[in-house]
Short mmCIF file of C-alpha atoms and ligand atoms in Angstrom, two decimals:
data_model
loop_
_atom_site.label_atom_id
_atom_site.label_comp_id
_atom_site.label_asym_id
_atom_site.label_seq_id
_atom_site.Cartn_x
_atom_site.Cartn_y
_atom_site.Cartn_z
CA MET A 1 47.76 71.63 4.51
CA GLU A 2 49.30 68.38 3.25
CA LYS A 3 47.72 67.07 0.06
CA ARG A 4 45.90 63.79 0.39
CA LEU A 5 46.60 60.53 -1.40
CA PHE A 6 44.43 57.43 -1.65
CA SER A 7 45.06 53.98 -3.08
CA GLY A 8 43.74 50.47 -2.67
CA ILE A 9 44.61 46.83 -3.10
CA GLN A 10 42.28 43.85 -3.40
CA PRO A 11 42.59 40.95 -0.95
CA SER A 12 42.07 38.50 -3.77
CA GLY A 13 45.33 36.55 -3.68
CA ASP A 14 48.98 36.78 -2.79
CA ILE A 15 50.47 40.21 -3.35
CA HIS A 16 52.97 39.85 -6.19
CA LEU A 17 55.89 41.63 -7.85
CA GLY A 18 53.49 43.53 -10.15
CA ASN A 19 51.65 45.00 -7.16
CA TYR A 20 54.93 45.67 -5.40
CA LEU A 21 56.79 47.38 -8.24
CA GLY A 22 53.74 49.01 -9.84
CA ALA A 23 52.09 50.28 -6.65
CA LEU A 24 53.37 49.38 -3.19
CA LYS A 25 56.93 50.69 -3.54
CA ASN A 26 55.55 53.95 -4.83
CA TRP A 27 53.06 54.11 -1.94
CA VAL A 28 55.88 53.79 0.57
CA ALA A 29 57.86 56.60 -1.08
CA LEU A 30 54.86 58.93 -1.36
CA THR A 31 53.85 58.66 2.31
CA LYS A 32 56.65 61.17 2.97
CA GLU A 33 54.89 63.83 0.88
CA TYR A 34 51.20 63.16 1.37
CA ASP A 35 48.56 62.52 3.96
CA SER A 36 48.24 58.93 2.76
CA ILE A 37 45.26 56.61 3.05
CA PHE A 38 45.44 53.00 1.87
CA SER A 39 42.60 50.54 1.80
CA VAL A 40 42.21 46.80 1.46
CA VAL A 41 39.25 46.90 -0.89
CA ASP A 42 37.17 43.88 0.06
CA TYR A 43 33.98 45.15 -1.61
CA HIS A 44 35.89 45.21 -4.91
CA ALA A 45 37.24 41.70 -4.36
CA ILE A 46 33.76 40.16 -4.13
CA THR A 47 32.87 41.15 -7.71
CA ILE A 48 34.59 37.99 -8.99
CA PRO A 49 34.26 34.43 -7.65
CA TYR A 50 35.91 34.04 -4.20
CA ASP A 51 35.84 31.85 -1.11
CA PRO A 52 34.10 33.61 1.84
CA SER A 53 35.69 31.22 4.35
CA VAL A 54 39.21 32.59 3.70
CA MET A 55 38.32 36.23 3.07
CA GLN A 56 39.34 37.45 6.55
CA GLN A 57 42.68 35.63 6.27
CA LYS A 58 43.36 37.22 2.93
CA ILE A 59 42.52 40.67 4.24
CA LEU A 60 44.99 40.30 7.12
CA ASP A 61 47.57 38.82 4.73
CA ALA A 62 47.29 41.89 2.53
CA VAL A 63 47.62 44.28 5.48
CA ALA A 64 50.65 42.42 6.87
CA VAL A 65 52.39 42.34 3.47
CA CYS A 66 51.81 46.07 2.96
CA ILE A 67 53.36 46.85 6.34
CA ALA A 68 56.21 44.38 5.84
CA ALA A 69 56.94 45.96 2.46
CA GLY A 70 57.47 49.32 4.12
CA LEU A 71 54.13 51.05 4.84
CA ASP A 72 54.54 52.54 8.28
CA PRO A 73 51.21 52.67 10.15
CA ASN A 74 52.54 55.69 12.07
CA ASN A 75 52.94 57.54 8.80
CA CYS A 76 49.81 56.57 6.93
CA THR A 77 46.26 55.35 7.45
CA LEU A 78 45.40 51.73 6.69
CA PHE A 79 41.87 50.36 6.78
CA ILE A 80 39.45 47.82 5.34
CA GLN A 81 37.03 49.35 2.83
CA SER A 82 33.87 47.63 4.08
CA THR A 83 34.36 49.04 7.59
CA VAL A 84 33.54 52.48 6.18
CA PRO A 85 30.08 51.88 4.69
CA GLU A 86 29.90 55.46 3.37
CA HIS A 87 31.97 54.26 0.37
CA THR A 88 29.04 52.26 -0.97
CA GLU A 89 26.56 55.00 -0.18
CA LEU A 90 28.61 57.49 -2.20
CA ALA A 91 29.09 54.93 -4.98
CA TRP A 92 25.31 54.73 -5.40
CA ILE A 93 25.06 58.49 -5.68
CA LEU A 94 28.00 58.73 -8.11
CA GLY A 95 26.32 56.01 -10.15
CA THR A 96 23.62 58.55 -11.04
CA VAL A 97 26.18 60.78 -12.78
CA THR A 98 28.09 57.93 -14.49
CA ARG A 99 27.30 57.06 -18.09
CA MET A 100 26.68 53.38 -18.86
CA GLY A 101 28.63 53.82 -22.10
CA ASP A 102 31.72 54.88 -20.16
CA LEU A 103 31.53 51.80 -17.94
CA GLU A 104 31.05 49.55 -20.96
CA ARG A 105 34.32 50.84 -22.40
CA MET A 106 36.43 49.89 -19.36
CA THR A 107 39.16 47.43 -20.35
CA GLN A 108 39.17 45.71 -16.95
CA TYR A 109 35.43 45.11 -17.15
CA LYS A 110 35.75 43.65 -20.63
CA GLN A 111 38.59 41.35 -19.54
CA LYS A 112 36.98 40.22 -16.31
CA SER A 113 33.58 39.63 -17.86
CA GLN A 114 35.24 37.41 -20.44
CA GLN A 115 37.29 35.59 -17.82
CA PHE A 116 34.36 35.09 -15.42
CA ASN A 117 31.58 34.81 -17.97
CA GLN A 118 29.41 32.66 -15.68
CA ASN A 119 28.79 35.66 -13.42
CA ILE A 120 28.87 39.00 -15.20
CA ASN A 121 27.31 40.95 -12.37
CA LEU A 122 26.32 44.53 -11.67
CA GLY A 123 29.09 44.84 -9.06
CA LEU A 124 31.71 44.03 -11.68
CA PHE A 125 30.17 46.58 -14.04
CA ALA A 126 30.01 49.28 -11.35
CA TYR A 127 33.48 48.47 -9.95
CA PRO A 128 34.99 51.76 -11.25
CA VAL A 129 32.18 53.78 -9.63
CA LEU A 130 33.01 52.31 -6.21
CA GLN A 131 36.67 53.02 -6.95
CA ALA A 132 35.77 56.65 -7.70
CA ALA A 133 33.86 56.84 -4.40
CA ASP A 134 36.89 55.41 -2.53
CA ILE A 135 39.03 58.25 -3.81
CA VAL A 136 36.71 61.24 -3.70
CA ILE A 137 35.14 60.51 -0.32
CA TYR A 138 38.55 61.58 1.11
CA LYS A 139 38.93 64.38 -1.49
CA ALA A 140 42.22 62.71 -2.43
CA GLU A 141 44.20 64.45 -5.15
CA ALA A 142 46.82 61.80 -5.90
CA VAL A 143 46.22 58.14 -6.67
CA PRO A 144 49.34 56.01 -7.07
CA VAL A 145 48.51 52.98 -9.25
CA GLY A 146 49.88 50.77 -12.00
CA GLU A 147 49.07 51.55 -15.63
CA ASP A 148 46.10 49.16 -15.73
CA GLN A 149 44.20 51.46 -13.35
CA VAL A 150 44.76 54.73 -15.21
CA GLN A 151 41.53 54.31 -17.19
CA HIS A 152 39.58 54.03 -13.92
CA ILE A 153 41.18 57.22 -12.59
CA GLU A 154 40.32 59.02 -15.84
CA LEU A 155 36.72 57.90 -15.37
CA THR A 156 36.84 59.13 -11.77
CA ARG A 157 37.82 62.56 -13.11
CA GLU A 158 34.91 62.47 -15.53
CA ILE A 159 32.50 61.53 -12.71
CA VAL A 160 33.88 64.36 -10.56
CA ARG A 161 33.42 66.89 -13.38
CA LYS A 162 29.84 65.76 -13.91
CA PHE A 163 29.04 65.83 -10.18
CA ASN A 164 30.61 69.25 -9.66
CA ALA A 165 28.85 70.68 -12.73
CA THR A 166 25.49 69.33 -11.59
CA PHE A 167 25.57 69.97 -7.84
CA GLY A 168 28.30 72.60 -7.38
CA ASP A 169 32.00 72.33 -6.64
CA THR A 170 32.46 69.44 -4.21
CA PHE A 171 35.38 67.20 -5.16
CA PRO A 172 38.88 67.84 -6.54
CA GLU A 173 39.82 65.97 -9.74
CA PRO A 174 42.30 63.29 -8.69
CA GLN A 175 45.46 62.49 -10.66
CA ALA A 176 46.91 59.04 -11.26
CA VAL A 177 50.52 58.88 -10.11
CA LEU A 178 52.67 56.36 -11.96
CA GLY A 179 56.12 55.20 -10.92
CA LYS A 180 58.98 53.80 -12.97
CA ALA A 181 57.33 50.35 -13.16
CA ARG A 182 54.01 50.90 -14.89
CA ARG A 183 53.21 47.46 -16.18
CA ILE A 184 55.07 44.38 -15.01
CA LEU A 185 54.64 41.35 -17.25
CA GLY A 186 54.09 37.91 -15.79
CA LEU A 187 56.58 35.03 -15.97
CA ASP A 188 54.97 33.97 -19.25
CA GLY A 189 56.43 37.18 -20.72
CA GLN A 190 53.07 37.86 -22.38
CA ALA A 191 50.29 38.96 -20.06
CA LYS A 192 50.34 41.49 -17.24
CA MET A 193 51.52 39.86 -14.00
CA SER A 194 48.23 39.12 -12.30
CA LYS A 195 46.79 36.99 -9.52
CA SER A 196 44.23 35.47 -11.85
CA MET A 197 46.73 34.55 -14.60
CA GLY A 198 48.94 32.32 -12.44
CA ASN A 199 52.08 34.04 -13.78
CA THR A 200 53.25 35.71 -10.58
CA ILE A 201 56.03 35.73 -8.03
CA SER A 202 54.48 36.56 -4.71
CA LEU A 203 56.28 38.66 -2.10
CA THR A 204 56.02 35.89 0.46
CA GLU A 205 57.28 33.05 -1.69
CA PRO A 206 60.18 30.93 -0.29
CA ALA A 207 63.55 31.71 -1.92
CA GLN A 208 63.81 28.33 -3.69
CA VAL A 209 60.38 28.78 -5.24
CA ILE A 210 61.32 32.24 -6.54
CA GLN A 211 64.41 30.87 -8.26
CA MET A 212 62.52 27.84 -9.57
CA LYS A 213 59.79 30.02 -11.06
CA LEU A 214 62.38 32.30 -12.66
CA ASN A 215 64.18 29.31 -14.15
CA LYS A 216 61.00 28.37 -15.97
CA ALA A 217 60.16 31.94 -17.01
CA VAL A 218 60.01 32.90 -20.67
CA THR A 219 62.97 34.92 -22.01
CA ASP A 220 63.74 36.22 -25.51
CA PRO A 221 61.60 33.84 -27.63
CA ALA A 222 64.03 34.12 -30.56
CA ARG A 223 66.97 32.80 -28.51
CA ILE A 224 66.73 29.05 -28.81
CA ARG A 225 70.27 27.78 -28.19
CA ARG A 226 72.77 29.01 -25.59
CA THR A 227 75.06 30.03 -28.47
CA ASP A 228 72.39 32.30 -30.08
CA PRO A 229 72.92 35.99 -29.43
CA GLY A 230 69.96 37.40 -27.44
CA ASN A 231 67.84 40.54 -27.69
CA PRO A 232 67.50 42.03 -24.20
CA GLU A 233 64.90 44.54 -25.37
CA ILE A 234 62.37 41.78 -26.00
CA CYS A 235 63.27 39.73 -22.90
CA ASN A 236 61.05 39.99 -19.84
CA ILE A 237 63.82 38.75 -17.54
CA PHE A 238 66.00 41.60 -18.75
CA SER A 239 63.20 44.07 -18.11
CA LEU A 240 62.89 42.77 -14.53
CA HIS A 241 66.61 43.41 -14.05
CA GLN A 242 65.79 47.14 -14.42
CA TYR A 243 64.12 47.07 -11.01
CA PHE A 244 66.57 44.94 -9.07
CA SER A 245 70.06 45.21 -10.54
CA SER A 246 72.65 47.99 -10.62
CA GLU A 247 73.28 50.01 -13.77
CA ASP A 248 76.67 48.38 -14.24
CA GLU A 249 75.16 44.91 -13.99
CA ILE A 250 72.40 45.80 -16.44
CA ASN A 251 74.92 47.13 -18.96
CA HIS A 252 77.10 44.06 -18.49
CA ILE A 253 74.16 41.66 -18.98
CA SER A 254 72.91 43.55 -22.01
CA PHE A 255 76.38 43.47 -23.62
CA GLU A 256 77.05 39.82 -22.84
CA CYS A 257 73.57 38.65 -23.84
CA ARG A 258 73.88 40.28 -27.26
CA ARG A 259 77.10 38.36 -27.99
CA ALA A 260 75.94 35.12 -26.34
CA GLY A 261 78.52 35.65 -23.59
CA ILE A 262 75.94 34.97 -20.90
CA GLY A 263 73.13 32.41 -21.04
CA CYS A 264 69.56 32.78 -19.80
CA ILE A 265 70.19 30.47 -16.83
CA ASP A 266 73.00 32.66 -15.48
CA CYS A 267 71.05 35.82 -16.18
CA LYS A 268 68.10 34.40 -14.22
CA LYS A 269 70.39 33.37 -11.38
CA ILE A 270 71.66 36.94 -10.95
CA LEU A 271 68.10 38.29 -11.06
CA GLY A 272 66.93 35.64 -8.60
CA GLU A 273 69.65 36.56 -6.11
CA HIS A 274 68.66 40.23 -6.21
CA ILE A 275 64.93 39.55 -5.94
CA ILE A 276 65.50 37.17 -3.04
CA ALA A 277 67.77 39.70 -1.28
CA GLU A 278 65.02 42.33 -1.52
CA LEU A 279 62.10 40.07 -0.65
CA SER A 280 63.63 38.00 2.18
CA PRO A 281 63.47 40.75 4.82
CA ILE A 282 59.91 41.57 3.72
CA ASN A 283 58.95 37.93 4.00
CA GLU A 284 60.57 37.59 7.42
CA THR A 285 58.74 40.60 8.84
CA TYR A 286 55.53 39.34 7.28
CA GLN A 287 55.86 35.87 8.83
CA THR A 288 56.18 37.27 12.35
CA MET A 289 53.64 40.07 12.04
CA ARG A 290 51.01 37.95 10.32
CA HIS A 291 50.34 36.02 13.54
CA ASP A 292 49.95 39.15 15.63
CA HIS A 293 46.23 39.59 14.99
CA ASP A 294 45.82 42.07 17.84
CA TYR A 295 48.45 44.36 16.36
CA LEU A 296 46.96 44.20 12.87
CA ARG A 297 43.37 44.63 14.09
CA GLN A 298 44.36 47.60 16.19
CA ILE A 299 46.01 49.36 13.21
CA LEU A 300 42.93 48.68 11.12
CA GLU A 301 40.56 49.93 13.80
CA THR A 302 42.51 53.18 14.20
CA GLY A 303 42.50 53.61 10.42
CA SER A 304 38.84 52.85 10.11
CA GLN A 305 37.88 55.36 12.81
CA ARG A 306 39.82 58.14 11.12
CA CYS A 307 38.33 57.28 7.73
CA ARG A 308 34.78 57.10 9.05
CA THR A 309 35.10 60.60 10.49
CA ILE A 310 36.28 62.06 7.16
CA ALA A 311 33.78 60.02 5.13
CA GLN A 312 30.83 61.03 7.32
CA GLU A 313 31.75 64.68 6.93
CA THR A 314 31.93 64.34 3.15
CA MET A 315 28.61 62.50 3.05
CA ALA A 316 26.88 65.22 5.05
CA THR A 317 27.94 67.77 2.41
CA VAL A 318 27.04 65.44 -0.46
CA ARG A 319 23.55 64.70 0.88
CA GLU A 320 22.89 68.38 1.30
CA LYS A 321 24.14 69.22 -2.20
CA ILE A 322 22.00 66.58 -3.88
CA GLY A 323 18.91 67.69 -1.95
CA LEU A 324 18.47 64.67 0.29
CA ARG A 325 18.65 66.45 3.58
P1 TYM B 1 44.63 45.39 -7.46
O1 TYM B 1 44.63 44.71 -6.16
O2 TYM B 1 44.25 44.61 -8.65
O3 TYM B 1 46.05 46.02 -7.75
C1 TYM B 1 46.73 46.79 -6.79
C2 TYM B 1 47.73 47.72 -7.46
O4 TYM B 1 48.75 46.98 -8.13
C3 TYM B 1 48.88 47.47 -9.46
N1 TYM B 1 49.27 46.36 -10.33
C4 TYM B 1 50.27 46.39 -11.22
N2 TYM B 1 51.13 47.35 -11.56
C5 TYM B 1 52.06 47.07 -12.51
N3 TYM B 1 52.14 45.85 -13.13
C6 TYM B 1 51.29 44.85 -12.81
N4 TYM B 1 51.40 43.66 -13.41
C7 TYM B 1 50.29 45.10 -11.82
N5 TYM B 1 49.29 44.35 -11.28
C8 TYM B 1 48.68 45.13 -10.37
C9 TYM B 1 47.51 48.01 -9.83
O5 TYM B 1 47.58 48.94 -10.88
C10 TYM B 1 47.08 48.62 -8.51
O6 TYM B 1 47.59 49.94 -8.38
N6 TYM B 1 41.18 48.68 -8.73
C11 TYM B 1 42.36 48.65 -7.86
C12 TYM B 1 41.97 48.66 -6.39
C13 TYM B 1 41.29 49.93 -5.97
C14 TYM B 1 41.82 51.25 -6.01
C15 TYM B 1 40.78 52.10 -5.47
C16 TYM B 1 43.03 51.80 -6.42
C17 TYM B 1 40.03 50.02 -5.47
N7 TYM B 1 39.72 51.33 -5.17
C18 TYM B 1 40.97 53.46 -5.38
C19 TYM B 1 43.21 53.17 -6.33
C20 TYM B 1 42.18 54.00 -5.80
C21 TYM B 1 43.20 47.42 -8.22
O7 TYM B 1 43.46 47.21 -9.34
O8 TYM B 1 43.65 46.63 -7.23
#
C-alpha cells in the first residue's frame, strides 16, 4: 500500500515564496510517491487575531493558490480542516498525553505569544497538539514542512510514543520531510519570510510589485558602494538565486559580485526576471480559478468526504483503546 503523507497551510494571509519554496513545491513533487492529503488549517489560523468576515475568502484563496502552484486535485486530497471535526476531538484526547512543559518550550508559541501578547490563549498554546492530531488521524508517515515546523513534528512523535505506550500501538511515528529550501529569509534579510512580518513576496503579486519589492530588499550589508566587492554568502538575494537561477548564472553572479563586476541592482533584476517567469503562470491560473467557486467547493467537498471516512475510522479505534466506548 502507498505510504501516506499529510501537510497543512494556514489561510492567514497571502501564500508567499517561503511557503512555496519551503513547502508547496515539495508537496507537488511528493504527490507522485505518496497518498497525499493537504489541509487548509482554519482552526489553527484562529489562534491569532483575524477578521472573520474575510476568512472564507482566504480559505478559497489558499486552495486556489495551492492548485495553481501545481497540486493536482486528481492526484491528492485537499480539504478544509474544520470540515472534519474529528481533528479537534482527537486533539483533546492527545492533549491528555502531552506534557505542558513540552508545549512551553515550542519556539513558535514563544514567538507568537510575544507578538500577540494581548491574547495569549489556550488555542495558541495547544496549537501543536491539534497539528499532531491532523497528522496522526490519517496515520500519515511523512510530513513535508519548512524547518520552522520540525519542532512540532518532533513533538508529534513524542505524543505518538506516549499514546502508543499507554493505550497500545495505534499510530505510526511521522517523519518531517525537508526539501532543499528549509528556511527562506524575508526581504529584510533578517527574519524568516512570514505573513506576519510584512517581509514577503506573495505568489499572486503583480510582476511590477515583485521587482519593486526586490529592488528595496536588503543585500550584503557590508557592500555600501557599487564599487565595493560583495560577499554573496551573506547576501539574501544571492541565496534566493539558488532557487531560481541556473548553476552557470549563479557561478557568474558569485564571481562578478566578489570583484564588484556586477551591482546589486543588476543582480536583483536577473532574480526578478526568473521569479516573475516562474510565478506568472501560477498567478494566471490562480486568477481564473479563484472565481470558479463551484469548482473549488466541489474539490473541497470530495476531499472532506474522503477525510471524514478515514478520520471516523481512526476515532472509532481511538475511543475503544482509551476506554470510552
Ligand atoms: P503555515 O501556513 O505557517 O506554513 C505553511 C508551510 O510553509 C512553511 N514555511 C516556510 N518554509 C521555509 N521558509 C519560510 N520562510 C517559511 N514560512 C513558512 C512552513 O514550514 C509550513 O510547512 N503549523 C503549520 C500548519 C499545519 C501543519 C499541520 C503542517 C497545521 N497542521 C500538520 C503539517 C502537518 C504551518 O506552519 O503553517
